[in-house]
Amino acid sequence: MNIHSLLIVRHGKLVLEEYFYGFSKEQPHDLRSASKSYAPLLVGIALNQGFKINIDSPAFSFFPDYKPFANPDELKNKITLRHLMTMTSGLDSRDKYSEDEMYDQTEQPDWYKFTWDMPVRKQPGGDSAYYSSADINLAAGVLRKITGEWIPAFFYNNFARPLQIKSYYMNLMPTGEAFMGGGLYIRPRDQIKLGQLYLSKGKWNGTRIISKQWVEESFKLQSHFKPIFDKDAGHDYGFGWHIRDHTVNGKTYPLYWMGGNGGQYTIVIPSLDMVIGFTGGDYGEARKFFLWEIDFVDKYLIPAVIK
């Protein structure tokens, strides 16, 4: 296992902090797709601040100037912010309009427009999620339209600063707006703060950052991912959080995690009052790093706590 860091918080205190392969506590690490969880977080923060957001209203209503579409379809009018946060928009980020194509092309610098131009592959909604960085990034675009604030500024003022996070880097799109589909660099100590915030039902040092209701909705089944290999039984998805029950010594422990390519994990186990943080370098090797959550936590970390 190419683990770069392992941190464990129990009862609000950092009880384990280890770094490997030359990584250190002051070095920001690429979270890859674990960064996706920050987009729904920011939506929750905006709601807590009083912005009027109906997550079930049509998302396209915030982008009226984006017509005509490259692939017109009435189903696009049914896509909501909820669908974007749960990766059930039905947009088809494959073939000509794949996410890799979006990153590499230069003809359309506005990636929100590029996403709306994608063809539709299925009816929006439903239980089945289709993994899409473009969906989550577009959800952040809705937030940008609602708040009128540059996303990095909103992130800093309403999340990083109150949680004393000082050293991090955000990817920008060609337009200069933040890309929220992946690639946030942050220190592992600061990475696990998001898990602790949700474990604390949205409060940080007594200050309400997001509502308790938003945390509960984020940790609730919204959609489902099918298994991708033999040891993966599939799992549920909330608002930017993956969900799976783990059974150890006959007892079930619900786990909630943000995850990224290579082994970037923040895992919340509410029943143990525990947050686990991994960073790693097993890029493109899902059969390896998926086992950190599926297997390693069950075999070593949970038993170490309950013994």
XYZ file of N, CA, C and O in Angstrom, residues 152-238:
348
model
N -13.252 30.642 -4.778
C -12.134 30.616 -3.821
C -12.311 31.600 -2.666
O -11.901 31.304 -1.531
N -12.919 32.744 -2.933
C -13.152 33.713 -1.858
C -14.215 33.202 -0.896
O -14.077 33.339 0.334
N -15.273 32.626 -1.450
C -16.330 32.065 -0.607
C -15.774 30.927 0.233
O -16.083 30.808 1.432
N -14.941 30.087 -0.371
C -14.314 28.967 0.330
C -13.456 29.484 1.483
O -13.532 28.973 2.617
N -12.645 30.501 1.213
C -11.753 31.021 2.248
C -12.533 31.694 3.378
O -12.312 31.401 4.565
N -13.449 32.577 3.018
C -14.152 33.365 4.029
C -15.061 32.530 4.920
O -15.216 32.835 6.113
N -15.648 31.484 4.357
C -16.699 30.772 5.076
C -16.326 29.358 5.514
O -17.080 28.730 6.252
N -15.169 28.878 5.062
C -14.733 27.551 5.498
C -13.281 27.566 5.979
O -12.998 27.255 7.129
N -12.354 27.938 5.112
C -10.941 27.849 5.470
C -10.599 28.742 6.658
O -9.925 28.300 7.605
N -11.030 29.985 6.627
C -10.666 30.900 7.717
C -11.273 30.477 9.055
O -10.530 30.404 10.057
N -12.570 30.179 9.143
C -13.098 29.769 10.463
C -12.529 28.445 10.975
O -12.521 28.205 12.179
N -12.028 27.581 10.067
C -11.439 26.319 10.503
C -9.914 26.386 10.582
O -9.241 25.366 10.707
N -9.365 27.607 10.536
C -7.927 27.849 10.674
C -7.104 27.052 9.652
O -6.066 26.467 9.973
N -7.583 27.037 8.404
C -6.872 26.366 7.315
C -6.153 27.433 6.500
O -6.794 28.293 5.892
N -4.837 27.391 6.487
C -4.068 28.467 5.868
C -3.302 28.046 4.615
O -3.034 28.874 3.744
N -2.923 26.791 4.520
C -2.076 26.357 3.419
C -2.830 25.375 2.530
O -3.042 24.220 2.908
N -3.267 25.852 1.362
C -3.987 24.995 0.420
C -3.937 25.647 -0.955
O -3.624 26.831 -1.102
N -4.267 24.850 -1.964
C -4.272 25.332 -3.345
C -5.521 24.787 -4.045
O -5.855 23.611 -3.889
N -6.173 25.654 -4.823
C -7.361 25.246 -5.564
C -7.089 25.331 -7.060
O -6.471 26.296 -7.532
N -7.543 24.333 -7.815
C -7.449 24.384 -9.261
C -8.408 25.423 -9.817
O -9.540 25.561 -9.332
N -7.971 26.146 -10.851
C -8.831 27.111 -11.524
C -9.115 26.646 -12.951
O -8.256 26.044 -13.603
N -10.310 26.944 -13.422
C -10.669 26.681 -14.812
C -10.104 27.798 -15.692
O -9.615 28.810 -15.176
N -10.145 27.664 -17.012
C -9.622 28.720 -17.887
C -10.268 30.076 -17.653
O -9.659 31.112 -17.922
N -11.498 30.086 -17.120
C -12.195 31.346 -16.851
C -11.690 32.032 -15.586
O -12.056 33.168 -15.304
N -10.882 31.318 -14.782
C -10.403 31.875 -13.524
C -11.248 31.501 -12.331
O -10.917 31.860 -11.198
N -12.354 30.780 -12.564
C -13.181 30.300 -11.466
C -12.629 28.964 -10.970
O -11.901 28.267 -11.687
N -12.934 28.616 -9.726
C -12.425 27.369 -9.152
C -13.069 26.156 -9.815
O -14.266 26.158 -10.113
N -12.256 25.127 -10.042
C -12.784 23.838 -10.492
C -13.000 22.981 -9.261
O -12.060 22.669 -8.537
N -14.250 22.586 -9.013
C -14.594 21.863 -7.790
C -14.776 20.370 -8.017
O -15.258 19.665 -7.133
N -14.370 19.881 -9.181
C -14.488 18.454 -9.468
C -13.301 17.646 -9.003
O -13.300 16.415 -9.101
N -12.250 18.299 -8.498
C -11.078 17.575 -8.031
C -9.850 18.465 -7.989
O -9.845 19.576 -8.514
N -8.806 17.958 -7.336
C -7.511 18.620 -7.396
C -7.203 19.628 -6.315
O -6.233 20.377 -6.438
N -8.007 19.683 -5.234
C -7.655 20.552 -4.118
C -6.432 19.993 -3.404
O -6.374 18.815 -3.074
N -5.423 20.838 -3.200
C -4.245 20.466 -2.418
C -4.412 21.039 -1.015
O -4.638 22.249 -0.849
N -4.275 20.186 0.004
C -4.477 20.644 1.371
C -3.662 19.757 2.315
O -3.365 18.603 1.990
N -3.261 20.302 3.454
C -2.515 19.492 4.419
C -3.406 18.392 4.993
O -4.596 18.622 5.236
N -2.856 17.201 5.257
C -3.673 16.140 5.848
C -4.360 16.546 7.151
O -5.499 16.148 7.403
N -3.696 17.341 7.978
C -4.334 17.803 9.220
C -5.581 18.630 8.925
O -6.564 18.587 9.684
N -5.533 19.396 7.844
C -6.683 20.218 7.476
C -7.719 19.409 6.697
O -8.914 19.701 6.758
N -7.253 18.396 5.981
C -8.153 17.505 5.256
C -9.174 16.870 6.205
O -10.374 16.802 5.900
N -8.718 16.394 7.367
C -9.627 15.685 8.263
C -10.553 16.629 9.025
O -11.512 16.179 9.654
N -10.317 17.941 8.926
C -11.200 18.885 9.603
C -12.609 18.840 9.024
O -13.590 19.045 9.745
N -12.721 18.577 7.723
C -14.054 18.475 7.127
C -14.812 17.296 7.741
O -16.003 17.398 8.037
N -14.116 16.173 7.946
C -14.755 15.035 8.594
C -15.187 15.358 10.011
O -16.288 14.992 10.443
N -14.338 16.068 10.741
C -14.683 16.434 12.113
C -15.845 17.415 12.150
O -16.699 17.354 13.043
N -15.911 18.310 11.173
C -17.025 19.258 11.096
C -18.344 18.519 10.943
O -19.340 18.844 11.615
N -18.370 17.516 10.066
C -19.598 16.744 9.868
C -19.880 15.835 11.062
O -21.040 15.636 11.438
N -18.849 15.285 11.669
C -19.037 14.475 12.870
C -19.637 15.312 13.989
O -20.430 14.814 14.806
N -19.289 16.594 14.022
C -19.789 17.517 15.051
C -21.113 18.164 14.645
O -21.495 19.202 15.216
N -21.767 17.578 13.646
C -23.089 18.044 13.195
C -23.075 19.481 12.693
O -24.038 20.229 12.853
N -21.934 19.900 12.095
C -21.878 21.197 11.444
C -21.304 22.326 12.269
O -21.279 23.475 11.808
N -20.827 22.029 13.460
C -20.232 23.065 14.311
C -18.715 22.906 14.377
O -18.194 21.792 14.340
N -18.020 24.053 14.486
C -16.562 24.046 14.661
C -16.225 24.988 15.806
O -16.505 26.181 15.746
N -15.657 24.433 16.879
C -15.336 25.223 18.074
C -16.531 26.044 18.540
O -16.402 27.210 18.922
N -17.704 25.428 18.486
C -18.924 26.070 18.961
C -19.612 26.967 17.963
O -20.712 27.464 18.227
N -18.989 27.202 16.814
C -19.578 28.067 15.787
C -20.268 27.218 14.729
O -19.689 26.264 14.203
N -21.500 27.577 14.401
C -22.264 26.853 13.403
C -21.771 27.225 12.005
O -21.826 28.380 11.600
N -21.251 26.233 11.267
C -20.770 26.435 9.900
C -21.816 25.992 8.886
O -22.092 26.685 7.904
N -22.372 24.821 9.112
C -23.492 24.299 8.319
C -24.537 23.765 9.290
O -24.230 23.468 10.451
N -25.755 23.622 8.811
C -26.827 23.190 9.699
C -26.739 21.690 9.986
O -26.207 20.912 9.192
N -27.275 21.294 11.117
C -27.361 19.874 11.463
C -28.174 19.129 10.419
O -27.837 18.000 10.044
N -29.225 19.772 9.920
C -30.068 19.148 8.902
C -29.283 18.870 7.625
O -29.452 17.815 7.002
N -28.385 19.788 7.243
C -27.594 19.577 6.023
C -26.633 18.395 6.190
O -26.439 17.612 5.263
N -26.045 18.262 7.369
C -25.176 17.113 7.639
C -25.972 15.820 7.519
O -25.535 14.859 6.877
N -27.156 15.805 8.104
C -27.984 14.595 8.054
C -28.391 14.255 6.631
O -28.386 13.087 6.239
N -28.746 15.266 5.833
C -29.111 15.032 4.437
C -27.908 14.568 3.623
O -28.025 13.728 2.735
N -26.736 15.106 3.947
C -25.508 14.730 3.240
C -25.140 13.274 3.488
O -24.570 12.605 2.619
N -25.448 12.783 4.679
C -25.134 11.410 5.063
C -26.285 10.445 4.785
O -26.223 9.278 5.171
N -27.314 10.920 4.123
C -28.480 10.087 3.820
C -28.381 9.557 2.395
O -27.846 10.222 1.508
N -28.897 8.344 2.183
C -28.908 7.756 0.847
C -29.619 8.674 -0.138
O -30.793 8.987 0.022
N -28.883 9.122 -1.163
C -29.452 9.934 -2.237
C -29.374 9.189 -3.573
O -30.232 9.339 -4.428
N -28.309 8.394 -3.737
C -28.115 7.612 -4.966
C -27.210 6.432 -4.640
O -26.766 6.268 -3.505
N -26.918 5.618 -5.658
C -26.167 4.382 -5.417
C -25.174 4.144 -6.545
O -25.485 4.344 -7.717
N -23.963 3.710 -6.174
C -22.949 3.321 -7.149
C -22.870 1.800 -7.223
O -22.805 1.124 -6.193
N -22.847 1.281 -8.421
C -22.706 -0.154 -8.619
C -21.262 -0.572 -8.343
O -20.340 0.234 -8.445
N -21.030 -1.854 -8.015
C -19.653 -2.317 -7.778
C -18.815 -2.231 -9.041
O -19.330 -2.375 -10.155
N -17.509 -1.987 -8.861
C -16.625 -1.888 -10.024
C -15.634 -3.048 -10.105
O -14.963 -3.201 -11.105
N -15.525 -3.841 -9.039
C -14.717 -5.050 -9.104
C -15.196 -6.010 -8.023
O -16.093 -5.685 -7.230
N -14.621 -7.214 -7.961
C -15.174 -8.300 -7.161
C -15.303 -7.997 -5.669
O -16.278 -8.398 -5.043
N -14.365 -7.286 -5.071
C -14.429 -7.013 -3.637
C -15.276 -5.793 -3.293
O -15.475 -5.477 -2.123
N -15.745 -5.102 -4.300
C -16.576 -3.912 -4.086
C -18.033 -4.315 -4.254
O -18.464 -4.708 -5.328
N -18.808 -4.209 -3.174
C -20.218 -4.601 -3.214
C -21.131 -3.462 -3.655
O -22.349 -3.596 -3.623
N -20.535 -2.364 -4.101
C -21.344 -1.187 -4.387
C -21.601 -0.419 -3.099
O -21.418 -0.940 -1.997
N -22.010 0.828 -3.236
C -22.265 1.609 -2.027
C -23.183 2.776 -2.351
O -23.447 3.084 -3.505
N -23.666 3.419 -1.297
C -24.588 4.542 -1.449
C -23.820 5.861 -1.498
O -22.632 5.936 -1.169
N -24.551 6.904 -1.872
C -23.950 8.235 -2.002
C -24.939 9.270 -1.506
O -26.149 9.182 -1.769
N -24.429 10.240 -0.744
C -25.259 11.331 -0.255
C -24.966 12.600 -1.028
O -24.880 12.583 -2.250
